[in-house]
Coordinates of C-alpha atoms and ligand atoms in Angstrom, one line a residue:
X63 CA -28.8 21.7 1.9
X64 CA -27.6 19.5 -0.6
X65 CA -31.5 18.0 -1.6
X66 CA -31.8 21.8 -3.0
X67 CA -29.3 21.0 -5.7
X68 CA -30.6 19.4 -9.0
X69 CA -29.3 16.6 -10.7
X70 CA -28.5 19.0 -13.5
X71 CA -26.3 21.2 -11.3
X72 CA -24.4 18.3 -9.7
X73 CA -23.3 17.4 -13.0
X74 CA -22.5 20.9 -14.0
X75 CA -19.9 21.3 -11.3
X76 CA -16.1 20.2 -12.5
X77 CA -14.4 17.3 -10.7
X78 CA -11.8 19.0 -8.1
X79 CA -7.8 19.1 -8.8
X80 CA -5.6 17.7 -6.0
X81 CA -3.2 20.6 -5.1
X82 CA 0.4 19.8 -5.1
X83 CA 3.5 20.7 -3.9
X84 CA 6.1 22.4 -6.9
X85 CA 7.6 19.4 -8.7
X86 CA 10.7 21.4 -8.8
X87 CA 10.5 22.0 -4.5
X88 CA 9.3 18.4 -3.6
X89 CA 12.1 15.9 -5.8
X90 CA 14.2 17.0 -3.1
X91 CA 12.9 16.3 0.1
X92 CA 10.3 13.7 1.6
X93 CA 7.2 16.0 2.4
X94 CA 3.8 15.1 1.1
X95 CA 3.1 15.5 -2.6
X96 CA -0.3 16.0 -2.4
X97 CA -1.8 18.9 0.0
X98 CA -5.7 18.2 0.9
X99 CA -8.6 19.6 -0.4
X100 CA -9.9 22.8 1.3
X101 CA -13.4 22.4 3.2
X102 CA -14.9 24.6 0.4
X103 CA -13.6 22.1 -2.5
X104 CA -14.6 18.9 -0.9
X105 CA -18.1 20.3 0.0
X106 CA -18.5 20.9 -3.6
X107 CA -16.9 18.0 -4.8
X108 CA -19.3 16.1 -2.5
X109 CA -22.4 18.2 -3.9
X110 CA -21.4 15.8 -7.1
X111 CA -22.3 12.8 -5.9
X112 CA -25.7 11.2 -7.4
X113 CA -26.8 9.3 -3.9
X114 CA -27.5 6.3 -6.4
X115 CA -30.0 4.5 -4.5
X116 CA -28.2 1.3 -6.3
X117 CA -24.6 2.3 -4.8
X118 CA -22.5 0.7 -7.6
X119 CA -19.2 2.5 -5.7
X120 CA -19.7 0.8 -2.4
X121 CA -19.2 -2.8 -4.4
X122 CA -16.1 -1.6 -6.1
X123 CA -14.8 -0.7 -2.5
X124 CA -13.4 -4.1 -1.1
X125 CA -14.2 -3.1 2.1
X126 CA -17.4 -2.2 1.6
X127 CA -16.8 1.8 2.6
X128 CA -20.8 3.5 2.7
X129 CA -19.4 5.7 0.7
X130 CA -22.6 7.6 -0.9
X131 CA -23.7 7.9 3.0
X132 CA -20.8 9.9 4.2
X133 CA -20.3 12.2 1.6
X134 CA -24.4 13.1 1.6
X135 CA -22.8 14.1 5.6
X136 CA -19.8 16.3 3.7
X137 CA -22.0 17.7 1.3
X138 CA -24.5 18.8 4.4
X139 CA -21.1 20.2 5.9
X140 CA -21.9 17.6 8.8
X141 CA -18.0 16.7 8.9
X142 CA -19.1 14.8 12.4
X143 CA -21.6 12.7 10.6
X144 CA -19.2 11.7 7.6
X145 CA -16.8 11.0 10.1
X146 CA -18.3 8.3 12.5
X147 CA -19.5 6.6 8.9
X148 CA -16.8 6.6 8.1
X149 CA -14.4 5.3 10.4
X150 CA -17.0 2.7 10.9
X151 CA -16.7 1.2 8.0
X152 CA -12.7 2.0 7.4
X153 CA -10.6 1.8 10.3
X154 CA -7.6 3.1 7.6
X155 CA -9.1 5.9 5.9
X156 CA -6.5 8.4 6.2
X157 CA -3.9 5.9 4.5
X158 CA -6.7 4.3 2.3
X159 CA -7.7 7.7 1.2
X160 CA -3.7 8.4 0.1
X161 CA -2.8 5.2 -1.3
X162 CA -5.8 2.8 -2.5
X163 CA -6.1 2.6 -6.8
X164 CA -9.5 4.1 -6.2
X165 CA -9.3 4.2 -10.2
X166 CA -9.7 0.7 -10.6
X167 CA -12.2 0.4 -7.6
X168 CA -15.2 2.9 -6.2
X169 CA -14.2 5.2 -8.1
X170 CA -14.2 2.8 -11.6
X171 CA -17.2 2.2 -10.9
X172 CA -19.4 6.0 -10.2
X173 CA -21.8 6.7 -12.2
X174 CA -20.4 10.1 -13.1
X175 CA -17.5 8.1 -14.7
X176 CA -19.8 7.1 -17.6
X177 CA -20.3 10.0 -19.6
X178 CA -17.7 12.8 -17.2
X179 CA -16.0 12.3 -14.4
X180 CA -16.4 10.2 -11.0
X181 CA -16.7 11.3 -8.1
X182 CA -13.4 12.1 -6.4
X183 CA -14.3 9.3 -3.7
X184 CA -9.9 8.8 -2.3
X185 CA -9.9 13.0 -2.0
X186 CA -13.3 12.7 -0.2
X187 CA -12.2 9.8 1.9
X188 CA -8.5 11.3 2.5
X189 CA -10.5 14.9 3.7
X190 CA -13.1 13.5 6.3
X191 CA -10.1 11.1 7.7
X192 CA -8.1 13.9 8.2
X193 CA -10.2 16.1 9.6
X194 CA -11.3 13.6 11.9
X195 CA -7.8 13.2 13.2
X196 CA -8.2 16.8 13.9
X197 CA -11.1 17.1 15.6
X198 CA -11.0 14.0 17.4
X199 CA -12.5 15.9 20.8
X200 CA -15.9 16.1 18.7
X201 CA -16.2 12.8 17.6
X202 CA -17.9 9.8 19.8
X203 CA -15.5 8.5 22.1
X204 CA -15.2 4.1 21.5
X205 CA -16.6 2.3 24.2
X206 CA -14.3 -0.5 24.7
X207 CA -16.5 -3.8 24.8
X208 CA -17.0 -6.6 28.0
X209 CA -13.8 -8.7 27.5
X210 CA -15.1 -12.2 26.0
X211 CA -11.9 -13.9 27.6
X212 CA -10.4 -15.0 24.7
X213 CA -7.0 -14.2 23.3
X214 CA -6.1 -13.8 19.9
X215 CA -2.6 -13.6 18.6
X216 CA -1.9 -11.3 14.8
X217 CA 1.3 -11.8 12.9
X218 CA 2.1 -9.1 11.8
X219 CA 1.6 -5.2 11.7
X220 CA 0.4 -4.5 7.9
X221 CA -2.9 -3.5 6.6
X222 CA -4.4 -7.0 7.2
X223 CA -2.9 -7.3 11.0
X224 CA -3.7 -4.3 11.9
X225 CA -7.7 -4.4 10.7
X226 CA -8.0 -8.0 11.7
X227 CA -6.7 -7.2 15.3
X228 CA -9.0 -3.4 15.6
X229 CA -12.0 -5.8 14.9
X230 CA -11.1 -8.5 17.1
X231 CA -10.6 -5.8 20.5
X232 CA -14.1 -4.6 18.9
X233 CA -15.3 -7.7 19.5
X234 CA -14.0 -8.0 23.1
X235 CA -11.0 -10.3 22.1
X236 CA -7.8 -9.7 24.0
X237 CA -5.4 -9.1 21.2
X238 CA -2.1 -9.1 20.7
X239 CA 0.3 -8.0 17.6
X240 CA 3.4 -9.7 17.0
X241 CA 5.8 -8.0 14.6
X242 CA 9.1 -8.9 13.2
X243 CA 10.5 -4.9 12.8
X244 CA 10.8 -2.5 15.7
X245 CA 7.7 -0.3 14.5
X246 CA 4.3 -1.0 12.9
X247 CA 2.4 -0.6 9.5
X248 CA 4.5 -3.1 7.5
X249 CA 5.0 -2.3 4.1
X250 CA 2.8 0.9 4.8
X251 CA 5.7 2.6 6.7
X252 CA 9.1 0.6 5.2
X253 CA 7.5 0.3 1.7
X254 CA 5.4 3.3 0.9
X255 CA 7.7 6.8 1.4
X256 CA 6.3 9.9 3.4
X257 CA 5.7 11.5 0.2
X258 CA 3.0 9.6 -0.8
X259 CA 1.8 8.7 2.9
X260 CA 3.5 10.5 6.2
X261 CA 4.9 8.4 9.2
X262 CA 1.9 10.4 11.9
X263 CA -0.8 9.4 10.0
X264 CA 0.2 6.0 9.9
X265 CA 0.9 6.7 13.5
X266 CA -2.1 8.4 14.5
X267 CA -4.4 5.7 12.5
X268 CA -2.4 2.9 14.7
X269 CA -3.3 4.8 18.0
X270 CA -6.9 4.6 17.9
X271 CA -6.8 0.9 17.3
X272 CA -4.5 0.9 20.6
X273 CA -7.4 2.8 22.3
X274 CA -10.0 -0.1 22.0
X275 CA -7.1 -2.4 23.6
X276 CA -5.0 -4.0 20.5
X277 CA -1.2 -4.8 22.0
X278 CA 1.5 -4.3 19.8
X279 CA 5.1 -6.4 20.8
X280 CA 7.6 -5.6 18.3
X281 CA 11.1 -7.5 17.2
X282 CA 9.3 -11.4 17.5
X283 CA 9.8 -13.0 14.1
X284 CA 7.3 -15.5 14.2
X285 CA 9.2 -18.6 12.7
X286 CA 12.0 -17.9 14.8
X287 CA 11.6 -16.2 18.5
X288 CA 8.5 -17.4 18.9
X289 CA 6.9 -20.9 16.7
X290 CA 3.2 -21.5 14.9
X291 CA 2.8 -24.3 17.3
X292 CA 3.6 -22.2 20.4
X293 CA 1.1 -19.4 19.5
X294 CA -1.1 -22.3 18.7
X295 CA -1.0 -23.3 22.3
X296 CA -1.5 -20.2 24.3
X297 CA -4.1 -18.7 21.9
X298 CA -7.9 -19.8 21.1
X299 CA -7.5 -18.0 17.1
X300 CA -4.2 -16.8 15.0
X301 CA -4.3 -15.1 12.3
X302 CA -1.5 -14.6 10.2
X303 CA -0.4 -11.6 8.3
X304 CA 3.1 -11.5 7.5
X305 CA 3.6 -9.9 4.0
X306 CA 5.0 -10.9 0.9
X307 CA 8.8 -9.5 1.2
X308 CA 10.9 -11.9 -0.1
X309 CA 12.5 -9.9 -3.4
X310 CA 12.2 -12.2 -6.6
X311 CA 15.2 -12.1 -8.3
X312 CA 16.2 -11.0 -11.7
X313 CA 18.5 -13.9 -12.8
X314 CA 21.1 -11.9 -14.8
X315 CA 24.6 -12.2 -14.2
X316 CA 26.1 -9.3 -11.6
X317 CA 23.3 -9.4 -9.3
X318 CA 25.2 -9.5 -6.5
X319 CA 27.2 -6.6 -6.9
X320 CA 28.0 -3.7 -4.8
X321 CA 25.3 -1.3 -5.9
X322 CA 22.5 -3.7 -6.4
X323 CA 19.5 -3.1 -3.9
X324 CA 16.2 -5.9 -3.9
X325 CA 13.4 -3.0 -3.2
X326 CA 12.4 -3.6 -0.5
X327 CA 16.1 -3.4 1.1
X328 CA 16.5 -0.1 -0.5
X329 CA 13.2 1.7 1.0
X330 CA 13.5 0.0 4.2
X331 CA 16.7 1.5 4.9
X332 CA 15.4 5.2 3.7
X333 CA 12.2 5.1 5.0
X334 CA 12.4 3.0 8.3
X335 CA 15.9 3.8 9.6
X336 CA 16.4 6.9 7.3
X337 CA 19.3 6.3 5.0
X338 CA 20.7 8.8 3.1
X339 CA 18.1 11.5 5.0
X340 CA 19.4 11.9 8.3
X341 CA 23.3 12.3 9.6
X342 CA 22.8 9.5 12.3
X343 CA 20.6 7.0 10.5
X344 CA 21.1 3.1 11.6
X345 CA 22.3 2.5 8.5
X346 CA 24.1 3.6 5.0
X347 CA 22.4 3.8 1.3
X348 CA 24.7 4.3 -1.9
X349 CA 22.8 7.1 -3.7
X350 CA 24.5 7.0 -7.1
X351 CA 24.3 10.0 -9.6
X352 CA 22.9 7.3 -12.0
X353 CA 20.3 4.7 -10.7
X354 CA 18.1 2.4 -12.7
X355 CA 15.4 0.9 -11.5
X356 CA 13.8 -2.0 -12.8
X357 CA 10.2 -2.3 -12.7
X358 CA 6.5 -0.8 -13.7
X359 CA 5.0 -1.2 -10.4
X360 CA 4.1 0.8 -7.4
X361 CA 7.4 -0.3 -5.7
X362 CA 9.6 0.8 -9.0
X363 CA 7.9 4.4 -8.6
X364 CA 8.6 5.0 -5.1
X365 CA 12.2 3.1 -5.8
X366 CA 12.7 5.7 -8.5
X367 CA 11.3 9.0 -6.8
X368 CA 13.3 8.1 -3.8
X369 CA 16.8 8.2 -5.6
X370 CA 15.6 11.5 -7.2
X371 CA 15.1 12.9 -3.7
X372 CA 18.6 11.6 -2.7
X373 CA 20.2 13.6 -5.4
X374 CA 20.3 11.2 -8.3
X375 CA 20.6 13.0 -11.6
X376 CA 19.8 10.7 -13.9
X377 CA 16.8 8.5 -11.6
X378 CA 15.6 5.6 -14.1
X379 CA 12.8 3.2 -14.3
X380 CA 13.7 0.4 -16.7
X381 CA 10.6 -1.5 -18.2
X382 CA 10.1 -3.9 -20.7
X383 CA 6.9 -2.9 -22.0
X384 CA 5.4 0.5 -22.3
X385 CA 3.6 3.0 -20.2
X386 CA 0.3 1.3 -21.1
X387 CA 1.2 -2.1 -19.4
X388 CA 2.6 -0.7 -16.2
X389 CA 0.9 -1.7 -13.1
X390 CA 2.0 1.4 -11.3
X391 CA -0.9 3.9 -10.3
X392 CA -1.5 6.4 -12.9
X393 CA -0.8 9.2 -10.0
X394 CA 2.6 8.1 -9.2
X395 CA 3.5 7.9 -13.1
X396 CA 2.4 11.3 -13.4
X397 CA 4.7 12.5 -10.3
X398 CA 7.6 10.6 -10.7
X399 CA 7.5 12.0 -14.3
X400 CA 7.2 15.7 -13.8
X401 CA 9.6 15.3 -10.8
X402 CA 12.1 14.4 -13.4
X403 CA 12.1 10.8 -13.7
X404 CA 13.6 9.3 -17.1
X405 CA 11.3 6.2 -18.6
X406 CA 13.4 3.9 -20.2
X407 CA 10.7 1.8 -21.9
X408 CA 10.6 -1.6 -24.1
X409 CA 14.2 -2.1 -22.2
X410 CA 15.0 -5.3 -20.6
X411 CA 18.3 -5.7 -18.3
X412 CA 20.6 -8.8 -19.2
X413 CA 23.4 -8.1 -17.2
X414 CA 24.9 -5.9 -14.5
X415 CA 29.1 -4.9 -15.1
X416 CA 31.3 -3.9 -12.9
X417 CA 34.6 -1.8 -12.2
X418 CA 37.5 -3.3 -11.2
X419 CA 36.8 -3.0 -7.7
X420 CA 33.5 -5.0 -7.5
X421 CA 31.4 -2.1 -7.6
X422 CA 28.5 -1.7 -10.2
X423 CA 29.5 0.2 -13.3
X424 CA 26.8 -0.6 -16.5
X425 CA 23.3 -1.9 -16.7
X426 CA 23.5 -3.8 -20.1
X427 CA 19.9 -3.9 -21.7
X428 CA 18.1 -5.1 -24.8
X429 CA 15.4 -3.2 -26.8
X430 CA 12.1 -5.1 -26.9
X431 CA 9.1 -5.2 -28.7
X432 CA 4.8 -5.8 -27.9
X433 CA 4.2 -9.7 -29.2
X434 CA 0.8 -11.2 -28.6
X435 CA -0.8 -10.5 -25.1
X436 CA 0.5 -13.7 -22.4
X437 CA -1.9 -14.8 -19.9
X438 CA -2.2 -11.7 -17.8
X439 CA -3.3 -10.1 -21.1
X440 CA -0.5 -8.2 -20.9
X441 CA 1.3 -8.1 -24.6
X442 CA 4.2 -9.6 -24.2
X443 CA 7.6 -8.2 -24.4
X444 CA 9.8 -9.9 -27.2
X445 CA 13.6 -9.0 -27.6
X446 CA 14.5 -7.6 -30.5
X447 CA 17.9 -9.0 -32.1
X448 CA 21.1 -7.8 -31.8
X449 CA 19.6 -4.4 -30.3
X450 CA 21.7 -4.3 -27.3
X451 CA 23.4 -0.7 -25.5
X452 CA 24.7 0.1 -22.0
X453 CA 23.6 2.3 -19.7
X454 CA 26.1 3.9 -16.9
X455 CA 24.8 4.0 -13.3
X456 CA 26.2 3.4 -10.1
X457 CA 22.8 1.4 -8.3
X458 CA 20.4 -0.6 -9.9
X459 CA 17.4 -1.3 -8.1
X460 CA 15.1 -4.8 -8.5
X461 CA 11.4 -4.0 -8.4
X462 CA 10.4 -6.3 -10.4
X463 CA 8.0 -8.3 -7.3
X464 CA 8.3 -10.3 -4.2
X465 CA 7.1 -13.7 -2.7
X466 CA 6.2 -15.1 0.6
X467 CA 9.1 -15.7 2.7
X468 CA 9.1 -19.0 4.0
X469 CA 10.3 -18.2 7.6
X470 CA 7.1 -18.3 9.1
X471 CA 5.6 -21.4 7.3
X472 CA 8.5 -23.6 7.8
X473 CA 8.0 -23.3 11.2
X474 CA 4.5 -25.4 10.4
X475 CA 4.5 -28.4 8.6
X476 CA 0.9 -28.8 8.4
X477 CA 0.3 -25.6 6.8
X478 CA -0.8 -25.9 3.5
X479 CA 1.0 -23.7 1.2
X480 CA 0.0 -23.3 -2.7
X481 CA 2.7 -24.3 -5.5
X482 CA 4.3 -20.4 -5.1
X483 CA 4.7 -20.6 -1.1
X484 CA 1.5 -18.5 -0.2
X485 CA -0.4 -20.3 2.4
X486 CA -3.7 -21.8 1.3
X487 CA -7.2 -20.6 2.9
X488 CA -10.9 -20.8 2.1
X489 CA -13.3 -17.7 1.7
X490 CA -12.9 -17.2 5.1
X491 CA -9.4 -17.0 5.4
X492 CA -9.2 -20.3 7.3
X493 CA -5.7 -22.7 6.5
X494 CA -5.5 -26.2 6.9
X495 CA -4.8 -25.6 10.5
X496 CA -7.7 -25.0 13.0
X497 CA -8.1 -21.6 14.4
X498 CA -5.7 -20.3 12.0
X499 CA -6.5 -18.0 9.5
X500 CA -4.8 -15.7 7.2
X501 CA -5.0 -13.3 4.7
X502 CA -3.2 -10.0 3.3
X503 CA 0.0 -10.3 1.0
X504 CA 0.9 -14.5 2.2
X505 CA -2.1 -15.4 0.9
X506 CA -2.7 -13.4 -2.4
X507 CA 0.8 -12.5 -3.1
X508 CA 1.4 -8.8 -3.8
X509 CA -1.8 -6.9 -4.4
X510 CA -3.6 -3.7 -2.4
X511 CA -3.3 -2.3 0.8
X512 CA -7.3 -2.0 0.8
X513 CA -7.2 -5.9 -0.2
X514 CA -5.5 -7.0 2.6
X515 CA -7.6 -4.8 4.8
X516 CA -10.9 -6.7 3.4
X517 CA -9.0 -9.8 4.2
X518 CA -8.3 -8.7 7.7
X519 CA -12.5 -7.8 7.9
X520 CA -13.8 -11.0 7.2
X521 CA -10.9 -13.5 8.4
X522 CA -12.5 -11.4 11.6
X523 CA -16.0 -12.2 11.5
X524 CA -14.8 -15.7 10.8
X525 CA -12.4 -15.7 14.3
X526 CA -15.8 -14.1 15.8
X527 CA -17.8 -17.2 14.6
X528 CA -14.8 -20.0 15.6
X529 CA -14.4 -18.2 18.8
X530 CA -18.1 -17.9 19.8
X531 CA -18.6 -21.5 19.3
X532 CA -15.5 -22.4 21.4
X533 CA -15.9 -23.6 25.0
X534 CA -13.7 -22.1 27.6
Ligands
FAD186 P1 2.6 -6.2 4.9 O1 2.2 -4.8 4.6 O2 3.7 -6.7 4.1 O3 2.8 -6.4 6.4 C1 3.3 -7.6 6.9 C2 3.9 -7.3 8.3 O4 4.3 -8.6 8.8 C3 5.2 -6.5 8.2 O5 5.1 -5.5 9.2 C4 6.3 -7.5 8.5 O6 7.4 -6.9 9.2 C5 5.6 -8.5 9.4 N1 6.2 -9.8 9.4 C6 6.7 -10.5 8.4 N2 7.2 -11.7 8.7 C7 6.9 -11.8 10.1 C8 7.2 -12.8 11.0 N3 7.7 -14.0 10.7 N4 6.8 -12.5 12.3 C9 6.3 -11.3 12.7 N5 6.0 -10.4 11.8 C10 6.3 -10.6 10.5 N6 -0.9 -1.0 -2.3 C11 -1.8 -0.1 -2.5 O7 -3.0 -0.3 -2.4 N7 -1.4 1.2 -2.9 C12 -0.1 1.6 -3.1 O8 0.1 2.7 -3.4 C13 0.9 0.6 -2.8 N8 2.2 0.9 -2.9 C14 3.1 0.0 -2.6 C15 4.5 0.4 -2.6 C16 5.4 -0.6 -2.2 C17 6.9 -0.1 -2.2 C18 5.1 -1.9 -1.9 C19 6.1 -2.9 -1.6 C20 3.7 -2.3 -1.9 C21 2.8 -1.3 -2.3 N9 1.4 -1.7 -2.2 C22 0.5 -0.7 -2.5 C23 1.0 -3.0 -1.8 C24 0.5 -3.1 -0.4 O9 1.4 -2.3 0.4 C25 0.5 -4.5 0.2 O10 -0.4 -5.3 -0.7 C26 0.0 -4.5 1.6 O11 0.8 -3.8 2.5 C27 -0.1 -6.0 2.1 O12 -0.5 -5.9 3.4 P2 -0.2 -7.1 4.5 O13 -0.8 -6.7 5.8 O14 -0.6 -8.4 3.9 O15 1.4 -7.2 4.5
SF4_187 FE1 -22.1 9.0 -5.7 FE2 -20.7 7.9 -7.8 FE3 -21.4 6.4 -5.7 FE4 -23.3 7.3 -7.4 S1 -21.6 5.9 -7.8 S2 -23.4 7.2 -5.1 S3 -22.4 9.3 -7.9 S4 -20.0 8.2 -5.6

């Protein structure tokens, strides 16, 4: 079907809109923002793909996604055929397809992009996923492989963990999880809210990884209930995966205040033990009329969009440079904007106040200025004198990053860590220790979700070598 269209045609047809729920309707509850394409639009949408034979989008896609492949299947209407492509390649795609900066990746680097616009790849991606949640009776059933006899321990349930541990049981490794929290996805289901990616299809993504044998045990902090050294014993491979969580902190005086959340904190008590959403939730949230959040990042967006959902009225991100420098996705600008978000921008906080009882009262902040770019390239923010106001609020959030947390890593001496606590590896994602590799968020810091899921693929194929060449 789709050979029949000209090159001419494809171009002529308009990149597809993502529909969206009423800005108005959505600040006030936790239901998806974004609704799907409809079968009809992401046919077409898939019509304007080029099939460049030289597929510059698969090597912006750090997982290496055959992505010109299954959308020729979507644009044939062969939903089966992009599906099993799919998945193949991706064993994320529903949450890849709602959260990866496909922007800055594939989609950066379509053809169409050049002189119009690319390819939607994340809607395409995000359609065939879901549909292949839906239709899962059609799809090719996984065989699960001869058990090699080998056992491979994962720490931790993330993006990395989990891909790492779907392509070990591929392989025929028995693997197990280990995870600190009492359910799975990491900063995918703590972090990320359900308006921006829902709890089932984190949920329903985990599953089929359980289907080719991965074991999940939850509530073992590695570090603590169980050691390095004692997985190192009972397992022939390790990999570690453990995040980045620790908050950094914003070294201003009243940090510790009543009021003051690290990010992290805040979302994991709304989105993993629902704070402030349900009557009997595990645990309490101050929601504030006034909250300021401090960040430009993906973290300071969901921060921000969460207290608007909880009934803020004045929900504020606090930034010291401007909208142009912020790291945040453009998407989640857009909707934290239109869902009423206030952008305080070339404002830095210098000190939290208080009321008499201990309770935060003022975020004191100073104007800034762009200076000459620092080594991110960033310009950098410069006070400007004397340019000082206060701004009421009841919570202030700190989004400004996190770290490794060395919980984990002190419980191995001979790890090798690098200067900022993140353990060392090669391009393979081995560390100083044999048959231990590791990769995700402890390794580079905070970066992508589809990051730590290439890190996951090939500290893999590495395990596969090590383990193939290990007696016993
Ligand atoms: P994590 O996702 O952090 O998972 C680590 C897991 O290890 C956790 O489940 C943790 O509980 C567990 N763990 C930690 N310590 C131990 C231990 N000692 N023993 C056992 N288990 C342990 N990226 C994007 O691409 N798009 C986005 O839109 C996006 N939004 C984000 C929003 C927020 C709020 C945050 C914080 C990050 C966001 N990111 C986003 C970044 C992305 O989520 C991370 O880069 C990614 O999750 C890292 O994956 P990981 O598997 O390395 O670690
Ligand atoms: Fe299709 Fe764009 Fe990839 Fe070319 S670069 S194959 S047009 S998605």
């Amino acid at each position: 079907m789709t050979s029949n269209i000209s090159i001419k045609e494809r171009l002529a047809i308009q990149r597809v809109h993502m529909p969206e729920r009423d800005a108005h309707v959505r600040n006030k509850e936790f239901s998806e923002v974004n609704k799907g394409l409809s079968l009809e639009d992401a046919i077409r949408e898939a019509q304007r793909c080029l099939m460049c034979k030289t597929r510059p989008c698969v090597a912006g896609c750090p997982v290496s996604v055959s992505i010109p492949e299954f959308i020729a299947r979507l644009a044939e209407g062969d939903l089966v055929g992009a599906a099993q492509i799919l998945r193949g390649d991706n064993a994320l795609p529903a949450i890849c397809g709602r959260v990866c900066p496909q922007e800055t990746q594939c989609e950066e680097k379509c053809v169409c992009g050049i002189k119009g616009e690319s390819v939607a790849i994340g809607y395409l991606e995000r359609f065939v996923a879901d549909w292949a949640m839906e239709h899962d009776d059609q799809l090719e059933a996984e065989v699960r492989p001869t058990l090699t006899g080998k056992k491979v321990a994962v720490v931790g349930s993330g993006p990395a963990g989990l891909t790492a541990a779907g392509e070990l049981a591929r392989a025929g490794h028995s693997v197990i999880i280990f995870e600190a929290l009492h359910d799975t996805g990491g900063v995918l289901r703590y972090g990320i809210p359900e308006f921006r990616l829902p709890n089932d299809i984190i949920d329903s993504e985990v599953n089929l990884l359980k289907t080719v044998g991965v074991e999940i045990e939850f509530n073992v902090v590695v570090g603590k209930t169980l050691t390095l050294p004692q997985l190192q014993e009972e397992y022939d491979a390790i990999f570690i995966a453990n995040g980045a969580g620790l908050p950094t902190l914003l070294k201003i005086p009243g940090e510790n205040l009543k009021g003051v959340y690290a990010a992290n904190e805040y979302l994991t008590r709304v989105n993993l033990m629902g704070a402030g959403r349900s009557e009997h939730a595990a645990t309490p949230i101050i929601k504030g009329r006034n909250v300021a959040v401090i960040g430009g990042g993906n973290t300071a967006m969901d921060c921000v969009r969460t207290a608007k959902r909880l009934g803020a009225e004045r929900a504020m991100i606090v930034y010291r440079r401007t909208e142009a420098e912020m790291p945040a996705r453009a998407e989640e600008i857009k909707h934290a904007k239109e869902e009423g978000v206030e952008f305080l921008l070339l404002t830095a906080p210098v000190a939290i106040l208080s009321d008499d009882k201990g309770w935060v009262a003022t975020l004191s902040c100073q104007r800034m200025e762009l200076g000459e770019p620092d080594e991110s390239g960033r310009r950098r923010p410069v006070p400007i004198e004397g340019a000082f106001f206060d701004l009421p609020t009841e919570v202030v959030i700190n989004a400004i990053g996190t770290r490794a947390n060395p919980l984990l890593t002190a419980s191995a001496p001979d790890l090798k860590l690098n200067k900022w606590g993140n353990i060392d590896t090669d391009e393979n994602g081995l560390t100083s220790l044999e048959g231990v590799f590791a990769g995700g968020d402890i390794v580079r810091g905070g970066a992508t979700v589809i990051l730590a899921m290439g890190d996951g693929k090939k500290a893999a194929a590495a395990i596969n070598r090590y383990l193939s060449g290990k007696k016993g």
